[in-house]
Short mmCIF file of C-alpha atoms and ligand atoms in Angstrom, two decimals:
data_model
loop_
_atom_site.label_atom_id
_atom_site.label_comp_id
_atom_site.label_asym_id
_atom_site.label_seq_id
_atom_site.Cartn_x
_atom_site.Cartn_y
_atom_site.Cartn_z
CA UNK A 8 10.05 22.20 -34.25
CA UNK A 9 10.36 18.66 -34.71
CA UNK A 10 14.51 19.29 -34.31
CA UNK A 11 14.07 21.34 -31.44
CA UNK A 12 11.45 18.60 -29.47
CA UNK A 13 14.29 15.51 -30.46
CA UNK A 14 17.05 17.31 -28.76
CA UNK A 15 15.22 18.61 -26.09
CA UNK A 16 14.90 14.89 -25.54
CA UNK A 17 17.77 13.85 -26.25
CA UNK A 18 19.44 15.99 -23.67
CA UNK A 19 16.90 14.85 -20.88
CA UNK A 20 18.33 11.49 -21.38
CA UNK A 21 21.74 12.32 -21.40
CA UNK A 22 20.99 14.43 -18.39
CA UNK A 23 19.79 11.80 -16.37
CA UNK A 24 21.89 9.33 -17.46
CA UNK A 25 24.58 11.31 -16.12
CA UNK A 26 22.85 12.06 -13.01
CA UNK A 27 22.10 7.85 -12.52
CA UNK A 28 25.85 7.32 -12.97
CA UNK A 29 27.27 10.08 -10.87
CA UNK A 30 24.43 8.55 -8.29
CA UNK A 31 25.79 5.27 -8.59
CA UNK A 32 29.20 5.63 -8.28
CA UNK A 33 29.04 7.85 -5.46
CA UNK A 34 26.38 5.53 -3.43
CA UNK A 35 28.57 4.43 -0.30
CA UNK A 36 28.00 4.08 3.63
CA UNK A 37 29.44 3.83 6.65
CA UNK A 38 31.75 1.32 6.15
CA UNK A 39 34.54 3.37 4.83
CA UNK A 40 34.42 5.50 7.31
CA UNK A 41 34.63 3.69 10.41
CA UNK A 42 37.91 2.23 10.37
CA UNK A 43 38.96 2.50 14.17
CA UNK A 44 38.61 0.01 16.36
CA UNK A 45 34.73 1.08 18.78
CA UNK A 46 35.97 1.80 22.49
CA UNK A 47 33.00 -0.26 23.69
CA UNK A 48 32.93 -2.99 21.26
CA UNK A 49 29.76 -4.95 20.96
CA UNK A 50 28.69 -7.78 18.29
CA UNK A 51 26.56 -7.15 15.10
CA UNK A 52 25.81 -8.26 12.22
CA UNK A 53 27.40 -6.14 9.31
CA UNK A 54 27.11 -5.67 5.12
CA UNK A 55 29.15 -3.48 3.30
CA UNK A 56 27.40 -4.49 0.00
CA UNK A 57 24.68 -5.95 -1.21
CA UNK A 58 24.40 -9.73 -1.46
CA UNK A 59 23.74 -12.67 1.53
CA UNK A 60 27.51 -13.51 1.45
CA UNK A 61 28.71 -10.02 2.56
CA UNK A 62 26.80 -10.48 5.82
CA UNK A 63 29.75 -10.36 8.61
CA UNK A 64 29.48 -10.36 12.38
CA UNK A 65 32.12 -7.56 13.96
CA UNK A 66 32.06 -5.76 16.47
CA UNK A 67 30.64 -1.96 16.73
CA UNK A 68 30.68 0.72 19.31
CA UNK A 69 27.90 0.01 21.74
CA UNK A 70 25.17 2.44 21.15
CA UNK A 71 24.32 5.25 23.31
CA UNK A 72 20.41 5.62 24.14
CA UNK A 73 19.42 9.20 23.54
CA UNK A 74 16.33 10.74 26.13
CA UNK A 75 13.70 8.95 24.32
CA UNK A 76 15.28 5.81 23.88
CA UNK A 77 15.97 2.99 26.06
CA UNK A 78 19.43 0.87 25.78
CA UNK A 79 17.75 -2.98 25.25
CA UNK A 80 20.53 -6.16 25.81
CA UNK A 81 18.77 -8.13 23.25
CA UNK A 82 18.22 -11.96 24.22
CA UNK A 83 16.98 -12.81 20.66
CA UNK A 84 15.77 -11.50 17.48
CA UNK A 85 13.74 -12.96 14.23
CA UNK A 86 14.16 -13.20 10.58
CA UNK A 87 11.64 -11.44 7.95
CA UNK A 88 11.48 -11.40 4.07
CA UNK A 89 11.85 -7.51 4.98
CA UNK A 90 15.39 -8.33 5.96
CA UNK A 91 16.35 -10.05 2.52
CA UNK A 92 14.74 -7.28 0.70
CA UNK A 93 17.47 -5.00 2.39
CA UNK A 94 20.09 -7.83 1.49
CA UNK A 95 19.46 -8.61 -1.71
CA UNK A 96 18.64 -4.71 -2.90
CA UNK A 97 15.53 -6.26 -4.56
CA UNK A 98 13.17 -4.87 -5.53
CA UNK A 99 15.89 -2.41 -7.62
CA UNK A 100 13.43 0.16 -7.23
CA UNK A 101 13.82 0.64 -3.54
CA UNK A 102 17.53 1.42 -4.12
CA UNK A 103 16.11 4.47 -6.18
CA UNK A 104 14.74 5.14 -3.07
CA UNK A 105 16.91 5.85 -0.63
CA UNK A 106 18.18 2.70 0.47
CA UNK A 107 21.45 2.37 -1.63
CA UNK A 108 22.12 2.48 -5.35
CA UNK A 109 25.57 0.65 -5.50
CA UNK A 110 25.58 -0.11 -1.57
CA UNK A 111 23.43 -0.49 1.22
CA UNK A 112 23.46 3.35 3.22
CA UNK A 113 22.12 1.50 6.24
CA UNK A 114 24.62 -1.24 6.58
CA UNK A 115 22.47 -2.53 10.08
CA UNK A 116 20.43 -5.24 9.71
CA UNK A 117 17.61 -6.90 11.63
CA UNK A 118 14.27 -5.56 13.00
CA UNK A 119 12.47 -7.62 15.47
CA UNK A 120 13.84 -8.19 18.76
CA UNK A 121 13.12 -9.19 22.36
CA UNK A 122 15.23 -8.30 25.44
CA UNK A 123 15.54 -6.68 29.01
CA UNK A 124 16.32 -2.67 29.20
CA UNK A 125 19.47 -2.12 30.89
CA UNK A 126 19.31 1.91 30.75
CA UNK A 127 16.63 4.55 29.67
CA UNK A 128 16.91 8.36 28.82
CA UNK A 129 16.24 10.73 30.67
CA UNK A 130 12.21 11.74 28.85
CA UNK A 131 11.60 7.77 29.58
CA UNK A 132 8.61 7.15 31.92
CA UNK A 133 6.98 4.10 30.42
CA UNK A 134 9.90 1.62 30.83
CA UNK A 135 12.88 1.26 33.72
CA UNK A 136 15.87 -0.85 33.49
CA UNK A 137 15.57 -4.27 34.34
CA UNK A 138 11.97 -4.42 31.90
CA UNK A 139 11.74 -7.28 29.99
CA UNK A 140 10.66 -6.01 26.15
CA UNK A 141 10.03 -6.40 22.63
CA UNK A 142 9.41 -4.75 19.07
CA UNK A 143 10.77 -3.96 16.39
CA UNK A 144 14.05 -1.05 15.86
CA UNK A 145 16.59 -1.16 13.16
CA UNK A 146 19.74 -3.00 13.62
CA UNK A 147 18.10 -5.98 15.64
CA UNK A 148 21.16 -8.44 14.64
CA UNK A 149 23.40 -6.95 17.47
CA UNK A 150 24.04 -7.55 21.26
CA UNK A 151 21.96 -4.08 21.63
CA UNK A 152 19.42 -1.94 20.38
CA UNK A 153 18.39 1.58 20.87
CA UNK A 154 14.40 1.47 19.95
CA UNK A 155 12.15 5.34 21.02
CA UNK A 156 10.07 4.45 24.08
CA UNK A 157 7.20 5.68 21.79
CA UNK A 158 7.87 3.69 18.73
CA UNK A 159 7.88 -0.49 18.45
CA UNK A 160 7.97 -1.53 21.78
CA UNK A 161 5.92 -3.04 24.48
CA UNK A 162 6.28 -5.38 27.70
CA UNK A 163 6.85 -8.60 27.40
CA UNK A 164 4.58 -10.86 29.24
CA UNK A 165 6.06 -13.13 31.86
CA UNK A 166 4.96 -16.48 30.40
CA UNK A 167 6.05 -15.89 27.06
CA UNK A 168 9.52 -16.55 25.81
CA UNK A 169 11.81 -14.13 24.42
CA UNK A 170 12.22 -15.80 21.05
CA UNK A 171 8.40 -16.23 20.89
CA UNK A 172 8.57 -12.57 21.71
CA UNK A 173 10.99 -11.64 19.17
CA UNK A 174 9.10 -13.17 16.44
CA UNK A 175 6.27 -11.07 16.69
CA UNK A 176 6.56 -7.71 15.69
CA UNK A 177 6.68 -7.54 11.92
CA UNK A 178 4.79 -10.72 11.42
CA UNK A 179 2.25 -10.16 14.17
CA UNK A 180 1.32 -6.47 13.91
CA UNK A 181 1.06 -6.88 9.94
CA UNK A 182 -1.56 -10.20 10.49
CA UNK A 183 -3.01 -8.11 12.69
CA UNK A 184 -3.44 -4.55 10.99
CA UNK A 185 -4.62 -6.62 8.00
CA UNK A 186 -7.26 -8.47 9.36
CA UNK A 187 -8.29 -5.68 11.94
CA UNK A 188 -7.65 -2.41 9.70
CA UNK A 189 -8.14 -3.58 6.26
CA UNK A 190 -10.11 -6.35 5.69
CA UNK A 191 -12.38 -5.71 9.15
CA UNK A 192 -12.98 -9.12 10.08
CA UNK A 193 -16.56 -9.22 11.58
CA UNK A 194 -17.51 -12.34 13.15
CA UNK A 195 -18.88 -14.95 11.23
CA UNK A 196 -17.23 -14.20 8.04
CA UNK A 197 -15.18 -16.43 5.84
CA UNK A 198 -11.90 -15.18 5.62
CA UNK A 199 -8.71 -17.22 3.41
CA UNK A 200 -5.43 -16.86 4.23
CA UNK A 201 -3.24 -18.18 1.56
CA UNK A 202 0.18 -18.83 2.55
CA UNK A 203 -0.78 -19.73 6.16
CA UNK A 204 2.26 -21.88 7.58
CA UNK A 205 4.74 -18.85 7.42
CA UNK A 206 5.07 -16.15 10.20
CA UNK A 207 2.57 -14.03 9.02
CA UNK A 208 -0.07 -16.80 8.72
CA UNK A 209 0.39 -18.59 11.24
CA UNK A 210 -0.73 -15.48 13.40
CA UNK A 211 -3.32 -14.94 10.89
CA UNK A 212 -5.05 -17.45 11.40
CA UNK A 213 -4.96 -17.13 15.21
CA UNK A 214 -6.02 -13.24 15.02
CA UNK A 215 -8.80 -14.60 12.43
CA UNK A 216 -9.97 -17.04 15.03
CA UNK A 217 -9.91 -14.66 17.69
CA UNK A 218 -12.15 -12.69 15.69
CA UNK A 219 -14.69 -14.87 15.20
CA UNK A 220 -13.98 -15.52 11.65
CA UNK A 221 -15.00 -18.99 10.17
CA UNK A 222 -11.05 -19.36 9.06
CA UNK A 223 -9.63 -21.24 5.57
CA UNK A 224 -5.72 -21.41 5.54
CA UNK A 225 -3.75 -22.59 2.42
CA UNK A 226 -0.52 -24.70 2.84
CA UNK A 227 1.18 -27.85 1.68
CA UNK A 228 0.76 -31.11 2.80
CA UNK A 229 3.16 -31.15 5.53
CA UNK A 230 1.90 -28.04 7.12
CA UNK A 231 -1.55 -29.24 7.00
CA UNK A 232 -1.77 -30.36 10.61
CA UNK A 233 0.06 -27.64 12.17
CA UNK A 234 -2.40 -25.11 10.35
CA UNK A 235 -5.15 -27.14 11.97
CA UNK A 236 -3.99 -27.07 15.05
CA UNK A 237 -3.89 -23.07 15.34
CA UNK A 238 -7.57 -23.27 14.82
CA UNK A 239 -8.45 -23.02 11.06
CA UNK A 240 -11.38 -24.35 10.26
CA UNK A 241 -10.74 -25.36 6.59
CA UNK A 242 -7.14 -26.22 5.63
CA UNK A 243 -7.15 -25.90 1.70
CA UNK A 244 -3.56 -28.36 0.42
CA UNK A 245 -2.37 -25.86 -2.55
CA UNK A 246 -0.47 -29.04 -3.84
CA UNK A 247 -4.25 -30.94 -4.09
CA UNK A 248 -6.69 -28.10 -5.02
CA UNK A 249 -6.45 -24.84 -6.18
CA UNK A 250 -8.75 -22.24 -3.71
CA UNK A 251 -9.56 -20.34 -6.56
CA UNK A 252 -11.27 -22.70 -8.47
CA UNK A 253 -13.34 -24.09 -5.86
CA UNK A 254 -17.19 -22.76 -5.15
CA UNK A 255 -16.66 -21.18 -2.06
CA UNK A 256 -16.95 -17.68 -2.08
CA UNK A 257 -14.70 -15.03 0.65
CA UNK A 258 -15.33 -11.74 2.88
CA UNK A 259 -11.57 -11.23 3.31
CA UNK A 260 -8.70 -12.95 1.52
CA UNK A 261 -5.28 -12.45 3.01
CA UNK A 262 -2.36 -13.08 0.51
CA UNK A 263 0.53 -13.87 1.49
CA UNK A 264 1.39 -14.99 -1.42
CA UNK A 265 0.37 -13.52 -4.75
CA UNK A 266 0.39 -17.08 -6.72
CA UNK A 267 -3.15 -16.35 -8.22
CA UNK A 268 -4.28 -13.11 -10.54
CA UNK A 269 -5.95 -10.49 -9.37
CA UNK A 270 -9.42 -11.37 -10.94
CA UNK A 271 -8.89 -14.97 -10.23
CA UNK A 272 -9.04 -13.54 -6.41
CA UNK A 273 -12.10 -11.68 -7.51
CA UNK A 274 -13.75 -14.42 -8.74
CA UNK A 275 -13.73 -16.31 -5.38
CA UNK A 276 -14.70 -12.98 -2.84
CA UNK A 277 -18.43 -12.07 -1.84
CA UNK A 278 -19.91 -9.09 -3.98
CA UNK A 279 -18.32 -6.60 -1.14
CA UNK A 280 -15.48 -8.64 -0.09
CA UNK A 281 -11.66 -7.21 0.34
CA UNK A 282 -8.53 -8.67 -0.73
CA UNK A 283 -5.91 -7.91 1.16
CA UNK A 284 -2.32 -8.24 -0.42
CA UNK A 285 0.68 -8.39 1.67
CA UNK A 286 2.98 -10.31 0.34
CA UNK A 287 5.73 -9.41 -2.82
CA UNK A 288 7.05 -13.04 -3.65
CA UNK A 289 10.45 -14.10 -3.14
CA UNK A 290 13.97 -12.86 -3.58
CA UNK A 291 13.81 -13.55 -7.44
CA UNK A 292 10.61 -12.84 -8.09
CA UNK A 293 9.77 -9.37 -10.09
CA UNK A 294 13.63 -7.84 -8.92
CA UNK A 295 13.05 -5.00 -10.79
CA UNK A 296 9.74 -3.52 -9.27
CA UNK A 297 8.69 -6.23 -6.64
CA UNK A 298 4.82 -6.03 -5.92
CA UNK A 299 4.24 -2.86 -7.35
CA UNK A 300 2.96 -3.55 -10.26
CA UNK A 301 0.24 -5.88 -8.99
CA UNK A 302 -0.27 -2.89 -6.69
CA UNK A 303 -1.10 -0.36 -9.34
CA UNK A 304 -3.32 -2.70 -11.00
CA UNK A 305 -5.57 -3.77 -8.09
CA UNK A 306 -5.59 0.20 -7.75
CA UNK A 307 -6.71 0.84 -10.84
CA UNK A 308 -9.32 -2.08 -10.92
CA UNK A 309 -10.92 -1.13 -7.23
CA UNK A 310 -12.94 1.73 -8.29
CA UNK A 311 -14.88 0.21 -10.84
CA UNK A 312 -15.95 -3.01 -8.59
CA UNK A 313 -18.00 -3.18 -4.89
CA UNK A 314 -15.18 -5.33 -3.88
CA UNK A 315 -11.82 -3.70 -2.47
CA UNK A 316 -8.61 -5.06 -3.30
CA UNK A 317 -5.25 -3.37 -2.26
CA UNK A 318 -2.05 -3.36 -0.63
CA UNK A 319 -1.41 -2.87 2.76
CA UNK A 320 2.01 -1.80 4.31
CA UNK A 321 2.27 -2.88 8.48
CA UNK A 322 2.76 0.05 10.54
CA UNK A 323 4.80 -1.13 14.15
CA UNK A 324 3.46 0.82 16.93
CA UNK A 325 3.31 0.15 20.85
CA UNK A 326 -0.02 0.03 20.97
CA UNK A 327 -0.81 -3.17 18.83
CA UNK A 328 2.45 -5.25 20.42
CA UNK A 329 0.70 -4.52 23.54
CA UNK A 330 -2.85 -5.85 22.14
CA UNK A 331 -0.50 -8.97 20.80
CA UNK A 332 0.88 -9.54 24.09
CA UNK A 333 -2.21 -9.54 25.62
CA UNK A 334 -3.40 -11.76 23.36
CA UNK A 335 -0.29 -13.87 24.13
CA UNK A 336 -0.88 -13.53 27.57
CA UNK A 337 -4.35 -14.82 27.65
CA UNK A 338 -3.54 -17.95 25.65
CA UNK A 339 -5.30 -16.50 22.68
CA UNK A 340 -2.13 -16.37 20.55
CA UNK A 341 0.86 -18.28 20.33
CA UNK A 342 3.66 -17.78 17.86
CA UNK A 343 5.12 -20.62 16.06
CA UNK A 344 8.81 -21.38 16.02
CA UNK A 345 10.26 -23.00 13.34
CA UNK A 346 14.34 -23.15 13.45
CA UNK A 347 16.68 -21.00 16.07
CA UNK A 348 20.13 -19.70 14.88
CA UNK A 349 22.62 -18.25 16.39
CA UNK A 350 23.51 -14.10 15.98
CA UNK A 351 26.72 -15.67 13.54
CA UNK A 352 24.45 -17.64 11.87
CA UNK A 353 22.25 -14.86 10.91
CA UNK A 354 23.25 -15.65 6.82
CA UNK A 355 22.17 -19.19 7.14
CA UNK A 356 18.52 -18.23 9.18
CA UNK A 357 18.12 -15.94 6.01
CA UNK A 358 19.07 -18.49 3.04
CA UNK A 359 16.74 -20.98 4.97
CA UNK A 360 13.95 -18.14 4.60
CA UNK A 361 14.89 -17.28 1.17
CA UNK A 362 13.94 -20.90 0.76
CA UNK A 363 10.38 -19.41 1.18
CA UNK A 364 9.21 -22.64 3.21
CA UNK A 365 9.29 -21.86 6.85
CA UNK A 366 6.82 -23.04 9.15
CA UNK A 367 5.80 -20.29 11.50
CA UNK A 368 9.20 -17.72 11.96
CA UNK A 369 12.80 -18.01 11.99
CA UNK A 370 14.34 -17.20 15.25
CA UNK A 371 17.89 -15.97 16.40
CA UNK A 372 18.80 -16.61 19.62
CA UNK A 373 21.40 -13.85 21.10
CA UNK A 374 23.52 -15.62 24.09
N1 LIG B 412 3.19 -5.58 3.55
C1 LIG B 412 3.81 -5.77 4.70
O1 LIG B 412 3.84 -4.90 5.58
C2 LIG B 412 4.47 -7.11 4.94
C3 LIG B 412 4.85 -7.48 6.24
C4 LIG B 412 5.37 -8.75 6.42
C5 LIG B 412 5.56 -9.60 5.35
N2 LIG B 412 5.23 -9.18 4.10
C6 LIG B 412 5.38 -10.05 2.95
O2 LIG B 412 4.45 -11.12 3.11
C7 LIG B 412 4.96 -12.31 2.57
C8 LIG B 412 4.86 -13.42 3.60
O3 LIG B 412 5.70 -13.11 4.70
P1 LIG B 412 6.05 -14.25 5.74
O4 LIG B 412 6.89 -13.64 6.81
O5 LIG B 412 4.82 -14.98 6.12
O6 LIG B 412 6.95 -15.19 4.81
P2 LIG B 412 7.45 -16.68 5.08
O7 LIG B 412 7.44 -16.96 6.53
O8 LIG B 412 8.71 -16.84 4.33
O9 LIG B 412 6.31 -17.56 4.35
C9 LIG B 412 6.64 -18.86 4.05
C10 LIG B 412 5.36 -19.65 3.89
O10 LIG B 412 4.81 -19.44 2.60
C11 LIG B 412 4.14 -20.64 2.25
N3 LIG B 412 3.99 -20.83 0.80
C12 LIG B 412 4.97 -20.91 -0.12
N4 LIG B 412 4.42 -21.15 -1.35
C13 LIG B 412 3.08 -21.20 -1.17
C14 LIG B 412 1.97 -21.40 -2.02
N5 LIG B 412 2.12 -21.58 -3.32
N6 LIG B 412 0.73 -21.38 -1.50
C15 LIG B 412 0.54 -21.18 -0.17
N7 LIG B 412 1.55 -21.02 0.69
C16 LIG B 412 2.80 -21.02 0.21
C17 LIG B 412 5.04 -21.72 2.80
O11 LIG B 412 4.24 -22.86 3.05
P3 LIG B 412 4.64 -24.29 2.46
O12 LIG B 412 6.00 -24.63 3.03
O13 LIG B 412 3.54 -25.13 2.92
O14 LIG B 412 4.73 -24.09 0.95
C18 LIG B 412 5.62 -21.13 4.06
O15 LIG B 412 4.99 -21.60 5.22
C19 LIG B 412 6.37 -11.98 2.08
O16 LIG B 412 6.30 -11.72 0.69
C20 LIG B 412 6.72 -10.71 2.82
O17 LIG B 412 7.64 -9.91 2.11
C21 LIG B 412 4.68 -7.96 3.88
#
């Protein structure tokens, strides 16, 4: 029995060690493929493989809306740690799943963008050419995008710029669904965001305020003042004190980044409070599984305590970049701007991200 159980085993393994490199070596994309030069050549930005220094700009056939989308001329675009997740292949896990084991499948990168329509298929009622837009479609890092009408996308209000517009849709919606959907801000209650100079906090801490929320953000000293100045309340220097040491206790905590442990977060939230994890860490941090594992334990640890503590994943929809325009519209929310690159310096936007220092987001500018 004991023979029959080891090599039952054992040929499991081989199995799927065979199956991993038969995977692996036949992981490819696009690039092999499209060798002729596009009849309609546009710009955009390009990897083959994995890795910030195989980022190219070329040209590639101009897309073709289909009669849901609409054909967007994209004025500029913005940089997220979701874009050096794709370039890096990190965690390793999500090349497991479906993105690439050896190379990236998708070799478009680049989500948010802002720009003005210049056609629309034919099932389009909600947007005509000429409509100045933004949101969020795959393959942002191009002279055009092809977003659904009834995906990411929303009008972009008149006073607002399109790189302020094209920093908001991964940043903004995700502030927003976590303050709104998970943590359900109420007015009045003390929430933290830690990690509130980047592009997600520094909408946070708007969205917070526009709540009604009596708001805490955590940066370093230099960012101190510009935290202020989007309305926080309390602005907590990480480099001075540590927030979870101090006496104050939390409704919400948004993390941005997951410096502390999880019961060190605990220890610092009201009896029902929620903590609200967003962020994974940088490029090097946990390659091999990324924030998953912090996942599974605040999973496992919810059910036994009155406080809730989870993950949440930002889900870009029309209907929230309209609420964020509004909100932009009325005064109530402005995005902050930290550098602009051009669409051929897309690498060096992303190295200055990888950084993991930016105040407010990281902008490309699409001429
Ligand atoms: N779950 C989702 O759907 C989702 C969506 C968007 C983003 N994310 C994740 O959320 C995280 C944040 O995204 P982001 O776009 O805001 O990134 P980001 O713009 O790169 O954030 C940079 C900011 O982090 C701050 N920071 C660095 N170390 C810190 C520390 N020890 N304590 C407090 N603040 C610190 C920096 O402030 P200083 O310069 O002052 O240090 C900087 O302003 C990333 O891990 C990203 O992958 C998740």
């Amino acid at each position: 029995m004991k023979r029959i159980l080891k090599w039952t085993f054992g040929l499991i393994f081989l199995a799927l060690v065979i199956w991993f490199e038969v995977a692996y070596w036949t992981s490819t994309n696009d690039c092999e493929h499209n060798t002729a030069a596009p009849a309609n050549p546009v710009k955009a930005i390009v990897y083959c493989d994995y890795g910030l220094t195989n980022l190219k700009l070329q040209d590639v056939e101009k897309p073709v809306p289909n009669d849901d989308q609409l054909l967007v001329r994209v004025r500029a675009a913005s940089v997220n740690p979701y874009d050096w997740h794709f370039i890096e292949g990190t965690p390793y896990i999500m090349r497991g799943m479906g993105v690439g084991l050896r190379k990236p499948k998708d070799t478009r990168l680049g989500v948010d963008f802002a720009g003005t329509v210049e056609a629309v298929g034919k099932n389009v009622t909600q947007f005509k050419p000429g409509d100045e837009v933004f949101g969020g479609r795959g393959g942002a890092f191009a002279e055009y995008v092809c977003p659904r009408a009834t995906r990411a996308v929303a009008l972009k209000p008149a006073s607002v710029t399109f790189e302020q517009a094209a920093s908001v849709n991964i940043a903004g919606i995700t502030a927003l669904q976590a303050l709104r959907d998970k943590g359900k801000v109420q007015p009045g209650q003390k929430v933290l965001i830690n990690g509130a100079s980047g592009g997600v906090g520094t909408f946070a801490v708007q969205i917070a305020k526009s709540f009604g929320a009596d708001v805490t953000g955590v940066c370093s000293t230099r960012n101190v003042d510009l935290v202020t100045s989007l309305g926080a309340d309390h602005v907590i220097d990480y480099t001075k004190e540590d927030f979870a040491k101090g006496e104050q206790r939390y409704d919400v905590i948004l993390d941005n980044v997951p410096n502390h442990s999880l019961s060190e977060c605990r220890r610092i939230l009201t009896p029902n409070g929620k903590y609200v994890m967003i962020g994974g860490g940088g490029p090097n941090d946990n390659r091999w599984v990324g924030p998953f594992g912090r996942v599974i334990k605040a999973m496992v640890m919810s059910p036994f305590t009155s406080q809730k503590m989870g993950m949440m994943m930002a889900d870009a929809n029309g209907k929230d970049l309209t609420i964020l325009a509004d909100m932009m519209q009325s005064g109530k929310l402005k995005p902050v701007i930290d550098r602009t690159y051009k669409l051929n310096e897309v690498p060096a936007a992303i190295a200055y991200l990888e950084e993991g220092h930016a105040r407010g987001k990281v902008v490309i500018t699409v001429e």
